[in-house]
PDB file of C-alpha atoms in Angstrom:
ATOM      1  CA  GLU A   1       0.000   0.000   0.000  1.00 96.00           C
ATOM      2  CA  VAL A   2       1.410   3.375  -1.019  1.00 97.00           C
ATOM      3  CA  GLN A   3       1.744   5.780   1.890  1.00 98.00           C
ATOM      4  CA  LEU A   4       2.944   9.368   1.855  1.00 98.00           C
ATOM      5  CA  LEU A   5       3.266  11.030   5.249  1.00 98.00           C
ATOM      6  CA  GLU A   6       4.006  14.750   5.341  1.00 98.00           C
ATOM      7  CA  SER A   7       5.435  16.590   8.320  1.00 98.00           C
ATOM      8  CA  GLY A   8       7.116  19.871   9.156  1.00 98.00           C
ATOM      9  CA  GLY A   9       4.236  22.270   8.762  1.00 98.00           C
ATOM     10  CA  GLY A  10       3.470  24.947  11.304  1.00 98.00           C
ATOM     11  CA  ARG A  11       3.145  28.656  11.900  1.00 98.00           C
ATOM     12  CA  VAL A  12       5.966  30.948  10.819  1.00 98.00           C
ATOM     13  CA  GLN A  13       6.407  34.686  10.491  1.00 98.00           C
ATOM     14  CA  PRO A  14       6.686  36.344   7.075  1.00 98.00           C
ATOM     15  CA  GLY A  15      10.250  36.077   5.845  1.00 98.00           C
ATOM     16  CA  GLY A  16      10.833  32.907   7.810  1.00 98.00           C
ATOM     17  CA  SER A  17      11.684  29.381   6.721  1.00 98.00           C
ATOM     18  CA  LEU A  18      10.282  25.879   7.060  1.00 98.00           C
ATOM     19  CA  ARG A  19      11.302  22.495   5.766  1.00 98.00           C
ATOM     20  CA  LEU A  20       8.594  20.018   4.863  1.00 98.00           C
ATOM     21  CA  SER A  21       9.279  16.298   4.734  1.00 98.00           C
ATOM     22  CA  CYS A  22       7.385  13.453   3.123  1.00 98.00           C
ATOM     23  CA  ALA A  23       8.143   9.906   4.241  1.00 98.00           C
ATOM     24  CA  ALA A  24       7.128   7.383   1.593  1.00 98.00           C
ATOM     25  CA  SER A  25       6.498   3.663   1.676  1.00 98.00           C
ATOM     26  CA  GLY A  26       4.824   0.936  -0.351  1.00 97.00           C
ATOM     27  CA  PHE A  27       6.646   1.520  -3.629  1.00 97.00           C
ATOM     28  CA  THR A  28      10.159   1.654  -5.091  1.00 97.00           C
ATOM     29  CA  PHE A  29      10.890   5.230  -4.081  1.00 97.00           C
ATOM     30  CA  SER A  30      13.656   6.060  -6.563  1.00 96.00           C
ATOM     31  CA  ALA A  31      11.587   4.855  -9.516  1.00 96.00           C
ATOM     32  CA  TYR A  32       9.021   7.615  -9.309  1.00 96.00           C
ATOM     33  CA  ALA A  33       8.936  11.359  -9.643  1.00 97.00           C
ATOM     34  CA  LEU A  34       7.354  13.247  -6.774  1.00 97.00           C
ATOM     35  CA  THR A  35       5.800  16.628  -6.378  1.00 97.00           C
ATOM     36  CA  TRP A  36       4.317  19.116  -3.937  1.00 98.00           C
ATOM     37  CA  VAL A  37       0.849  20.548  -4.479  1.00 98.00           C
ATOM     38  CA  ARG A  38      -0.720  23.111  -2.177  1.00 98.00           C
ATOM     39  CA  GLN A  39      -4.271  24.087  -1.425  1.00 98.00           C
ATOM     40  CA  THR A  40      -5.304  27.356   0.087  1.00 93.00           C
ATOM     41  CA  PRO A  41      -8.055  26.915   2.668  1.00 74.00           C
ATOM     42  CA  GLY A  42     -11.389  26.956   0.899  1.00 71.00           C
ATOM     43  CA  LYS A  43      -9.789  27.317  -2.509  1.00 73.00           C
ATOM     44  CA  GLY A  44      -8.353  25.210  -5.254  1.00 87.00           C
ATOM     45  CA  LEU A  45      -5.176  23.318  -5.976  1.00 97.00           C
ATOM     46  CA  GLU A  46      -1.830  24.787  -7.057  1.00 97.00           C
ATOM     47  CA  TRP A  47       1.154  22.773  -8.235  1.00 98.00           C
ATOM     48  CA  VAL A  48       4.314  23.952  -6.442  1.00 98.00           C
ATOM     49  CA  SER A  49       7.357  21.872  -7.353  1.00 98.00           C
ATOM     50  CA  GLY A  50       8.434  18.502  -8.732  1.00 97.00           C
ATOM     51  CA  ILE A  51      11.502  16.284  -8.887  1.00 97.00           C
ATOM     52  CA  THR A  52      12.457  13.281 -11.012  1.00 96.00           C
ATOM     53  CA  GLY A  53      12.933   9.827  -9.544  1.00 95.00           C
ATOM     54  CA  VAL A  54      16.700  10.046  -9.429  1.00 95.00           C
ATOM     55  CA  GLY A  55      16.635  13.680  -8.398  1.00 95.00           C
ATOM     56  CA  ASP A  56      18.499  15.049 -11.409  1.00 95.00           C
ATOM     57  CA  LYS A  57      15.806  17.491 -12.510  1.00 95.00           C
ATOM     58  CA  THR A  58      13.570  19.819 -10.560  1.00 96.00           C
ATOM     59  CA  TYR A  59      10.629  21.993 -11.549  1.00 95.00           C
ATOM     60  CA  TYR A  60       9.067  25.000  -9.836  1.00 97.00           C
ATOM     61  CA  ALA A  61       6.036  27.201 -10.139  1.00 97.00           C
ATOM     62  CA  ASP A  62       6.937  30.820 -10.816  1.00 97.00           C
ATOM     63  CA  SER A  63       5.313  31.787  -7.518  1.00 96.00           C
ATOM     64  CA  VAL A  64       7.948  29.895  -5.517  1.00 98.00           C
ATOM     65  CA  LYS A  65      10.983  29.896  -7.822  1.00 98.00           C
ATOM     66  CA  GLY A  66      14.054  31.173  -6.046  1.00 98.00           C
ATOM     67  CA  ARG A  67      12.473  30.739  -2.603  1.00 98.00           C
ATOM     68  CA  PHE A  68      11.614  27.035  -2.420  1.00 98.00           C
ATOM     69  CA  THR A  69      13.927  24.070  -3.033  1.00 98.00           C
ATOM     70  CA  ILE A  70      12.732  20.528  -3.605  1.00 98.00           C
ATOM     71  CA  SER A  71      15.029  17.593  -2.907  1.00 98.00           C
ATOM     72  CA  ARG A  72      14.875  13.908  -2.115  1.00 98.00           C
ATOM     73  CA  ASP A  73      16.919  11.331  -0.260  1.00 98.00           C
ATOM     74  CA  ASN A  74      16.387   8.013  -2.005  1.00 97.00           C
ATOM     75  CA  SER A  75      18.279   6.170   0.742  1.00 97.00           C
ATOM     76  CA  ARG A  76      15.723   7.394   3.284  1.00 98.00           C
ATOM     77  CA  ASN A  77      12.637   7.281   1.011  1.00 98.00           C
ATOM     78  CA  THR A  78      11.997  10.904   1.888  1.00 98.00           C
ATOM     79  CA  LEU A  79      11.024  13.985  -0.112  1.00 98.00           C
ATOM     80  CA  TYR A  80      11.720  17.508   1.126  1.00 98.00           C
ATOM     81  CA  LEU A  81      10.606  21.038   0.436  1.00 98.00           C
ATOM     82  CA  GLN A  82      12.786  23.804   1.850  1.00 98.00           C
ATOM     83  CA  MET A  83      10.723  26.980   1.976  1.00 98.00           C
ATOM     84  CA  ASN A  84      12.514  30.290   2.528  1.00 98.00           C
ATOM     85  CA  SER A  85      11.369  33.922   2.458  1.00 98.00           C
ATOM     86  CA  LEU A  86       7.856  32.802   3.241  1.00 98.00           C
ATOM     87  CA  ARG A  87       4.956  35.105   2.460  1.00 97.00           C
ATOM     88  CA  ALA A  88       1.378  35.261   3.683  1.00 95.00           C
ATOM     89  CA  GLU A  89       0.232  33.928   0.307  1.00 94.00           C
ATOM     90  CA  ASP A  90       2.213  30.717   0.921  1.00 97.00           C
ATOM     91  CA  THR A  91      -0.288  29.818   3.656  1.00 97.00           C
ATOM     92  CA  ALA A  92      -1.792  26.521   2.517  1.00 97.00           C
ATOM     93  CA  LEU A  93      -2.113  22.804   3.056  1.00 98.00           C
ATOM     94  CA  TYR A  94       0.862  21.203   1.333  1.00 98.00           C
ATOM     95  CA  TYR A  95       0.415  17.766  -0.202  1.00 98.00           C
ATOM     96  CA  CYS A  96       3.149  15.327  -1.148  1.00 98.00           C
ATOM     97  CA  VAL A  97       2.073  13.600  -4.348  1.00 98.00           C
ATOM     98  CA  LYS A  98       3.483  10.687  -6.301  1.00 97.00           C
ATOM     99  CA  PHE A  99       3.716  10.696 -10.075  1.00 95.00           C
ATOM    100  CA  TYR A 100       2.815   7.544 -11.993  1.00 93.00           C
ATOM    101  CA  GLY A 101       6.137   7.714 -13.874  1.00 88.00           C
ATOM    102  CA  THR A 102       9.805   8.397 -13.328  1.00 89.00           C
ATOM    103  CA  SER A 103      10.429  11.663 -15.131  1.00 86.00           C
ATOM    104  CA  GLY A 104       7.511  13.858 -14.145  1.00 83.00           C
ATOM    105  CA  TYR A 105       6.824  14.516 -17.831  1.00 85.00           C
ATOM    106  CA  TYR A 106       3.576  13.438 -19.474  1.00 88.00           C
ATOM    107  CA  THR A 107       2.586  11.519 -16.400  1.00 92.00           C
ATOM    108  CA  ASN A 108      -0.295  11.936 -14.007  1.00 93.00           C
ATOM    109  CA  PHE A 109      -0.397  11.902 -10.221  1.00 96.00           C
ATOM    110  CA  ASP A 110      -1.607   8.680  -8.684  1.00 94.00           C
ATOM    111  CA  PHE A 111      -1.287   8.932  -4.898  1.00 97.00           C
ATOM    112  CA  TRP A 112      -1.580  11.848  -2.493  1.00 98.00           C
ATOM    113  CA  GLY A 113      -0.562  12.271   1.132  1.00 98.00           C
ATOM    114  CA  GLN A 114      -2.868  13.803   3.706  1.00 98.00           C
ATOM    115  CA  GLY A 115      -1.075  17.130   3.781  1.00 98.00           C
ATOM    116  CA  THR A 116       0.704  19.372   6.266  1.00 98.00           C
ATOM    117  CA  LEU A 117      -0.535  22.862   7.061  1.00 97.00           C
ATOM    118  CA  VAL A 118       1.714  25.899   6.708  1.00 98.00           C
ATOM    119  CA  ILE A 119       0.549  29.209   8.144  1.00 97.00           C
ATOM    120  CA  VAL A 120       2.560  32.333   7.430  1.00 97.00           C
ATOM    121  CA  SER A 121       1.447  35.075   9.768  1.00 97.00           C
ATOM    122  CA  SER A 122       2.854  37.635  12.132  1.00 95.00           C
TER     123      SER A 122
ATOM    124  CA  ASP B   1       0.805  28.724 -18.833  1.00 96.00           C
ATOM    125  CA  ILE B   2      -2.150  26.544 -19.780  1.00 98.00           C
ATOM    126  CA  GLN B   3      -5.367  27.688 -18.137  1.00 98.00           C
ATOM    127  CA  MET B   4      -7.923  25.040 -17.176  1.00 98.00           C
ATOM    128  CA  THR B   5     -11.544  26.137 -16.929  1.00 98.00           C
ATOM    129  CA  GLN B   6     -14.158  23.908 -15.358  1.00 98.00           C
ATOM    130  CA  SER B   7     -17.899  24.290 -15.548  1.00 98.00           C
ATOM    131  CA  PRO B   8     -20.084  24.471 -13.697  1.00 98.00           C
ATOM    132  CA  SER B   9     -18.316  25.606 -10.528  1.00 96.00           C
ATOM    133  CA  SER B  10     -21.014  23.863  -8.536  1.00 97.00           C
ATOM    134  CA  LEU B  11     -24.122  21.814  -9.128  1.00 97.00           C
ATOM    135  CA  SER B  12     -26.896  20.222  -7.123  1.00 97.00           C
ATOM    136  CA  ALA B  13     -28.027  16.737  -7.959  1.00 96.00           C
ATOM    137  CA  SER B  14     -30.004  13.872  -6.489  1.00 96.00           C
ATOM    138  CA  ILE B  15     -29.030  10.291  -5.804  1.00 96.00           C
ATOM    139  CA  GLY B  16     -29.319   8.387  -9.051  1.00 96.00           C
ATOM    140  CA  ASP B  17     -28.871  11.419 -11.296  1.00 97.00           C
ATOM    141  CA  ARG B  18     -26.465  11.597 -14.204  1.00 97.00           C
ATOM    142  CA  VAL B  19     -23.917  14.385 -13.834  1.00 97.00           C
ATOM    143  CA  THR B  20     -21.533  15.844 -16.397  1.00 98.00           C
ATOM    144  CA  ILE B  21     -18.640  18.186 -15.666  1.00 98.00           C
ATOM    145  CA  THR B  22     -16.644  19.895 -18.379  1.00 98.00           C
ATOM    146  CA  CYS B  23     -13.056  21.063 -18.462  1.00 98.00           C
ATOM    147  CA  ARG B  24     -11.540  23.245 -21.150  1.00 98.00           C
ATOM    148  CA  ALA B  25      -7.839  23.875 -21.709  1.00 98.00           C
ATOM    149  CA  SER B  26      -6.602  27.196 -23.072  1.00 98.00           C
ATOM    150  CA  GLN B  27      -4.503  25.303 -25.608  1.00 98.00           C
ATOM    151  CA  GLY B  28      -4.317  21.754 -26.870  1.00 98.00           C
ATOM    152  CA  ILE B  29      -3.091  19.186 -24.381  1.00 98.00           C
ATOM    153  CA  ASN B  30      -3.626  16.008 -26.385  1.00 97.00           C
ATOM    154  CA  THR B  31      -5.006  13.571 -23.768  1.00 97.00           C
ATOM    155  CA  TYR B  32      -2.689  14.614 -20.953  1.00 97.00           C
ATOM    156  CA  LEU B  33      -5.568  15.252 -18.600  1.00 98.00           C
ATOM    157  CA  ALA B  34      -6.452  13.829 -15.213  1.00 98.00           C
ATOM    158  CA  TRP B  35      -9.462  14.089 -12.926  1.00 98.00           C
ATOM    159  CA  TYR B  36      -9.359  14.052  -9.130  1.00 98.00           C
ATOM    160  CA  GLN B  37     -12.064  13.747  -6.503  1.00 98.00           C
ATOM    161  CA  GLN B  38     -11.804  15.525  -3.162  1.00 97.00           C
ATOM    162  CA  ARG B  39     -14.252  14.736  -0.401  1.00 96.00           C
ATOM    163  CA  PRO B  40     -14.626  17.272   2.438  1.00 93.00           C
ATOM    164  CA  GLY B  41     -11.650  17.255   4.767  1.00 93.00           C
ATOM    165  CA  LYS B  42      -9.787  14.683   2.698  1.00 96.00           C
ATOM    166  CA  ALA B  43      -6.897  14.718   0.242  1.00 97.00           C
ATOM    167  CA  PRO B  44      -7.650  14.552  -3.468  1.00 97.00           C
ATOM    168  CA  LYS B  45      -7.871  11.103  -4.963  1.00 98.00           C
ATOM    169  CA  SER B  46      -7.001  10.148  -8.512  1.00 97.00           C
ATOM    170  CA  LEU B  47      -9.968   9.075 -10.634  1.00 97.00           C
ATOM    171  CA  ILE B  48      -9.012   9.343 -14.307  1.00 98.00           C
ATOM    172  CA  TYR B  49      -5.753   9.593 -16.237  1.00 97.00           C
ATOM    173  CA  ALA B  50      -4.980  10.088 -19.918  1.00 97.00           C
ATOM    174  CA  ALA B  51      -8.386  11.738 -20.320  1.00 98.00           C
ATOM    175  CA  SER B  52     -10.451   8.565 -20.266  1.00 98.00           C
ATOM    176  CA  ASN B  53      -8.719   5.821 -18.270  1.00 97.00           C
ATOM    177  CA  LEU B  54     -10.169   4.890 -14.874  1.00 97.00           C
ATOM    178  CA  GLN B  55      -7.844   4.140 -11.993  1.00 95.00           C
ATOM    179  CA  GLY B  56      -8.319   0.600 -10.742  1.00 94.00           C
ATOM    180  CA  TRP B  57     -10.224   1.642  -7.632  1.00 95.00           C
ATOM    181  CA  VAL B  58     -12.778   3.783  -9.472  1.00 97.00           C
ATOM    182  CA  PRO B  59     -16.301   2.397  -9.983  1.00 97.00           C
ATOM    183  CA  SER B  60     -17.594   2.020 -13.520  1.00 97.00           C
ATOM    184  CA  ARG B  61     -20.298   4.650 -13.061  1.00 97.00           C
ATOM    185  CA  PHE B  62     -17.495   7.152 -13.686  1.00 98.00           C
ATOM    186  CA  SER B  63     -16.441   7.807 -17.261  1.00 98.00           C
ATOM    187  CA  ALA B  64     -14.497  10.510 -19.031  1.00 98.00           C
ATOM    188  CA  SER B  65     -13.645  11.566 -22.527  1.00 98.00           C
ATOM    189  CA  GLY B  66     -12.044  14.252 -24.632  1.00 98.00           C
ATOM    190  CA  SER B  67      -8.840  15.308 -26.289  1.00 98.00           C
ATOM    191  CA  GLY B  68      -7.239  18.539 -27.379  1.00 98.00           C
ATOM    192  CA  THR B  69      -8.988  21.266 -25.445  1.00 98.00           C
ATOM    193  CA  ASP B  70     -12.365  19.883 -24.367  1.00 98.00           C
ATOM    194  CA  PHE B  71     -12.948  17.178 -21.795  1.00 98.00           C
ATOM    195  CA  THR B  72     -15.834  15.763 -19.806  1.00 98.00           C
ATOM    196  CA  LEU B  73     -16.298  13.719 -16.660  1.00 98.00           C
ATOM    197  CA  THR B  74     -19.598  11.897 -16.299  1.00 98.00           C
ATOM    198  CA  ILE B  75     -21.058  10.153 -13.290  1.00 97.00           C
ATOM    199  CA  THR B  76     -24.043   7.977 -14.052  1.00 94.00           C
ATOM    200  CA  SER B  77     -26.372   7.145 -11.179  1.00 93.00           C
ATOM    201  CA  LEU B  78     -24.852   9.457  -8.564  1.00 96.00           C
ATOM    202  CA  GLN B  79     -24.184   7.779  -5.207  1.00 96.00           C
ATOM    203  CA  PRO B  80     -23.901   9.373  -1.732  1.00 94.00           C
ATOM    204  CA  GLU B  81     -20.115   8.955  -1.705  1.00 95.00           C
ATOM    205  CA  ASP B  82     -19.826  10.891  -4.976  1.00 96.00           C
ATOM    206  CA  PHE B  83     -20.743  14.203  -3.384  1.00 94.00           C
ATOM    207  CA  ALA B  84     -17.404  15.935  -3.502  1.00 97.00           C
ATOM    208  CA  THR B  85     -15.365  18.460  -5.440  1.00 97.00           C
ATOM    209  CA  TYR B  86     -13.869  17.376  -8.748  1.00 98.00           C
ATOM    210  CA  TYR B  87     -10.761  18.872 -10.309  1.00 98.00           C
ATOM    211  CA  CYS B  88      -9.246  18.467 -13.734  1.00 98.00           C
ATOM    212  CA  GLN B  89      -5.501  18.863 -14.243  1.00 98.00           C
ATOM    213  CA  GLN B  90      -3.309  19.046 -17.317  1.00 98.00           C
ATOM    214  CA  TYR B  91       0.099  17.417 -17.438  1.00 97.00           C
ATOM    215  CA  ASN B  92       0.984  18.316 -21.005  1.00 97.00           C
ATOM    216  CA  SER B  93       3.470  20.970 -19.934  1.00 96.00           C
ATOM    217  CA  TYR B  94       4.906  22.788 -16.942  1.00 95.00           C
ATOM    218  CA  PRO B  95       3.656  24.497 -14.912  1.00 96.00           C
ATOM    219  CA  LEU B  96       1.115  21.780 -14.208  1.00 97.00           C
ATOM    220  CA  THR B  97      -2.260  23.426 -13.744  1.00 98.00           C
ATOM    221  CA  PHE B  98      -5.634  22.554 -12.268  1.00 98.00           C
ATOM    222  CA  GLY B  99      -9.149  23.634 -13.009  1.00 98.00           C
ATOM    223  CA  GLY B 100     -10.970  25.623 -10.354  1.00 96.00           C
ATOM    224  CA  GLY B 101     -13.057  22.659  -9.260  1.00 97.00           C
ATOM    225  CA  THR B 102     -16.687  21.604  -9.485  1.00 97.00           C
ATOM    226  CA  LYS B 103     -18.525  21.014  -6.242  1.00 97.00           C
ATOM    227  CA  VAL B 104     -21.232  18.374  -6.520  1.00 98.00           C
ATOM    228  CA  GLU B 105     -23.814  18.894  -3.791  1.00 96.00           C
ATOM    229  CA  ILE B 106     -26.923  17.067  -2.707  1.00 89.00           C
ATOM    230  CA  LYS B 107     -30.159  18.547  -3.967  1.00 89.00           C
TER     231      LYS B 107
END
């Protein structure tokens, strides 16, 4: 059974930093691309960042480029999202999501975690 | 960026009704389209990939079609567990983008 368990969310002041983690199990971790998707309370879904299975390519939404860094540790089956220079508009529930394929190109999402909440507020 | 537009944004339906949701892409995306279901307080769940292929856990009352820019999701004989918000998403190109969602409510 595929499981994706996010952690690391919390409340932080504007300009601060957080690191989200996603512990994965139930599949061959390095064989699949992974991504972060966020959802603002009461609103829709926004893709944030993605990374290939081997970690050699990363992708970012313009809204987070230069502030967020996605990475993965295939020896620990863990995905990360380092979030710096946080803004109020980054407040959202952040989901760790598995791609069906390895590259993150032309491939859909198949499994989602339950999310971790990030609140950016003074 | 490819914009995804869903309609309607919400609808009311009764148990047993047939429901159709549409999704339009601002440019052609071949069949690189997925549909997700999100029940209240839960994470989204994958329903459809490649525009018309059901995930293995999805009941056959769900169907989907389309290619290029116009896509539909249909639920025949709506069941209580189908009341949720449905999102389309394109994966033809980055940035990956979602539709605004369609909330299916009980009439």
